[in-house]
Amino acid sequence: MPTMLAEFLPSIESIDREHWQALWASDYPFVQYDFLLALEQSGSVSKASGWIPHHLLIWSGEVPEEKGELILAMPLYIKSHSYGEYVFDWAWADAYHRYGRDYYPKLLNAIPFTPATGPRFALKEGLDAELFSEILIGQLKEESQRLGASSFHSLFPKAKQLELLENNRDILQRDAVQFHWMNDNYIDFDDFLSTFKSRKRKSLKSERRKVTQQGVEMRRVEGVDITDEQWHQFYHCYHLTYLKRSGRQGYLNREFFQRLAESCRESVMMVQAFYDGQMVAGALYFKDSQTLFGRYWGCLDQFDALHFEACYYQGIEYAIENQLKKFDPGAQGEHKIQRGFIPSFVHSLHWIAADEFRPAIADFLNQEKEHIQMYQKDAETYLPFKEVDNK
């Protein structure tokens, strides 16, 4: 067993940017130091918002004074609620409450407000991944117990890490379905549409025409070219839309987007919609070398089909033009299926500390899994492609 030291940090600022970045052999945008820092420095992630940073680092060495090399890092949060997670465990919290037990705090390995599959921890290359996954789980269990947390959870881990962590017999896996677009080496958007059945293809083309017929002009701007004024206009759209929909400001504030503009430009792309010379809507995307991620949207007025154009079709066009393999437009939304987004499984992992609750939650997840698998198969029958029969 290697000698090592584990520590939990109250902020991403407690570690040097270079140390954190050097360990992540991934350009997945949401684990980058600057993105996590923007969440914290803006106050979007904080004790007040119910997301207390508690990031885990494992170093070679045994005592703080003799810290060696950083060998593992995991973004981690102490949660006092379940908002902004997109894996719904409110029923579990209710069950705890009915039996006079506290479900919160809980320990959460996730990217705040971001239901996008990706790496959830980084391990130094060359180390035994199976061994260190056991060490990692041991550290999370110990810390959960020290904090009095009911559980720990890892949301939307990539497949390889899912497999490593779920091998532990105490870890429960939960499945869900999202709708993802896959690039089958399409030449352009028309090439993609050529795979549709005729009626579905005509419907989608008609939907896109509605946007231009209303006098709306669409533009795509790479992050490095987005002006301060355009960032300001986008936030105005986002904030107003959230306010109309929920009566709340939204999870992310103006300062968060300002910090994105300063430090995360390379990983973003903005779709802008103009009417009568004014920006009336915007969609903000993130990207890495393989995947486009649709994240935030806002609109100042009602325009027929504009949401579909800005959040789906512009993203598909961009992914084709830039030879990206996948487009993840965000959680939920069965209306994506008829537009060519494939029902795809996503996963989460859960450790429940209390022996009296773990079997009941495991039974629930097993039953839920059967329904999720049936739902995914049924959803596939509604895809618009020629080779898939529709109902």
PDB file of N, CA and C in Angstrom, residues 284-288 291-295 327-330:
ATOM      1  N   LEU A 284     -25.742  29.546 -24.476  1.00  0.00           N
ATOM      2  CA  LEU A 284     -24.312  29.404 -24.207  1.00  0.00           C
ATOM      3  C   LEU A 284     -23.953  27.925 -24.168  1.00  0.00           C
ATOM      4  N   TYR A 285     -22.957  27.584 -24.961  1.00  0.00           N
ATOM      5  CA  TYR A 285     -22.469  26.216 -25.073  1.00  0.00           C
ATOM      6  C   TYR A 285     -21.049  26.124 -24.526  1.00  0.00           C
ATOM      7  N   PHE A 286     -20.702  24.917 -24.053  1.00  0.00           N
ATOM      8  CA  PHE A 286     -19.315  24.585 -23.729  1.00  0.00           C
ATOM      9  C   PHE A 286     -18.872  23.459 -24.657  1.00  0.00           C
ATOM     10  N   LYS A 287     -17.570  23.264 -24.763  1.00  0.00           N
ATOM     11  CA  LYS A 287     -17.067  22.252 -25.691  1.00  0.00           C
ATOM     12  C   LYS A 287     -15.723  21.735 -25.208  1.00  0.00           C
ATOM     13  N   ASP A 288     -15.437  20.494 -25.591  1.00  0.00           N
ATOM     14  CA  ASP A 288     -14.088  19.974 -25.520  1.00  0.00           C
ATOM     15  C   ASP A 288     -13.756  19.386 -26.883  1.00  0.00           C
ATOM     16  N   THR A 291     -16.938  16.716 -27.562  1.00  0.00           N
ATOM     17  CA  THR A 291     -18.353  16.911 -27.235  1.00  0.00           C
ATOM     18  C   THR A 291     -18.711  18.383 -27.135  1.00  0.00           C
ATOM     19  N   LEU A 292     -19.918  18.698 -27.593  1.00  0.00           N
ATOM     20  CA  LEU A 292     -20.519  20.016 -27.398  1.00  0.00           C
ATOM     21  C   LEU A 292     -21.573  19.880 -26.304  1.00  0.00           C
ATOM     22  N   PHE A 293     -21.582  20.824 -25.373  1.00  0.00           N
ATOM     23  CA  PHE A 293     -22.531  20.800 -24.256  1.00  0.00           C
ATOM     24  C   PHE A 293     -23.400  22.051 -24.308  1.00  0.00           C
ATOM     25  N   GLY A 294     -24.705  21.878 -24.453  1.00  0.00           N
ATOM     26  CA  GLY A 294     -25.624  23.003 -24.359  1.00  0.00           C
ATOM     27  C   GLY A 294     -25.958  23.263 -22.904  1.00  0.00           C
ATOM     28  N   ARG A 295     -25.756  24.504 -22.414  1.00  0.00           N
ATOM     29  CA  ARG A 295     -25.916  24.726 -20.990  1.00  0.00           C
ATOM     30  C   ARG A 295     -26.957  25.784 -20.611  1.00  0.00           C
ATOM     31  N   PHE A 327     -23.178  15.723 -29.098  1.00  0.00           N
ATOM     32  CA  PHE A 327     -23.781  16.966 -28.620  1.00  0.00           C
ATOM     33  C   PHE A 327     -24.740  16.605 -27.494  1.00  0.00           C
ATOM     34  N   ASP A 328     -24.416  17.067 -26.298  1.00  0.00           N
ATOM     35  CA  ASP A 328     -25.239  16.864 -25.105  1.00  0.00           C
ATOM     36  C   ASP A 328     -25.957  18.179 -24.821  1.00  0.00           C
ATOM     37  N   PRO A 329     -27.269  18.255 -25.118  1.00  0.00           N
ATOM     38  CA  PRO A 329     -27.978  19.533 -24.994  1.00  0.00           C
ATOM     39  C   PRO A 329     -28.534  19.817 -23.602  1.00  0.00           C
ATOM     40  N   GLY A 330     -28.272  18.929 -22.631  1.00  0.00           N
ATOM     41  CA  GLY A 330     -28.796  19.151 -21.286  1.00  0.00           C
ATOM     42  C   GLY A 330     -29.828  18.106 -20.906  1.00  0.00           C
TER      43      GLY A 330
END
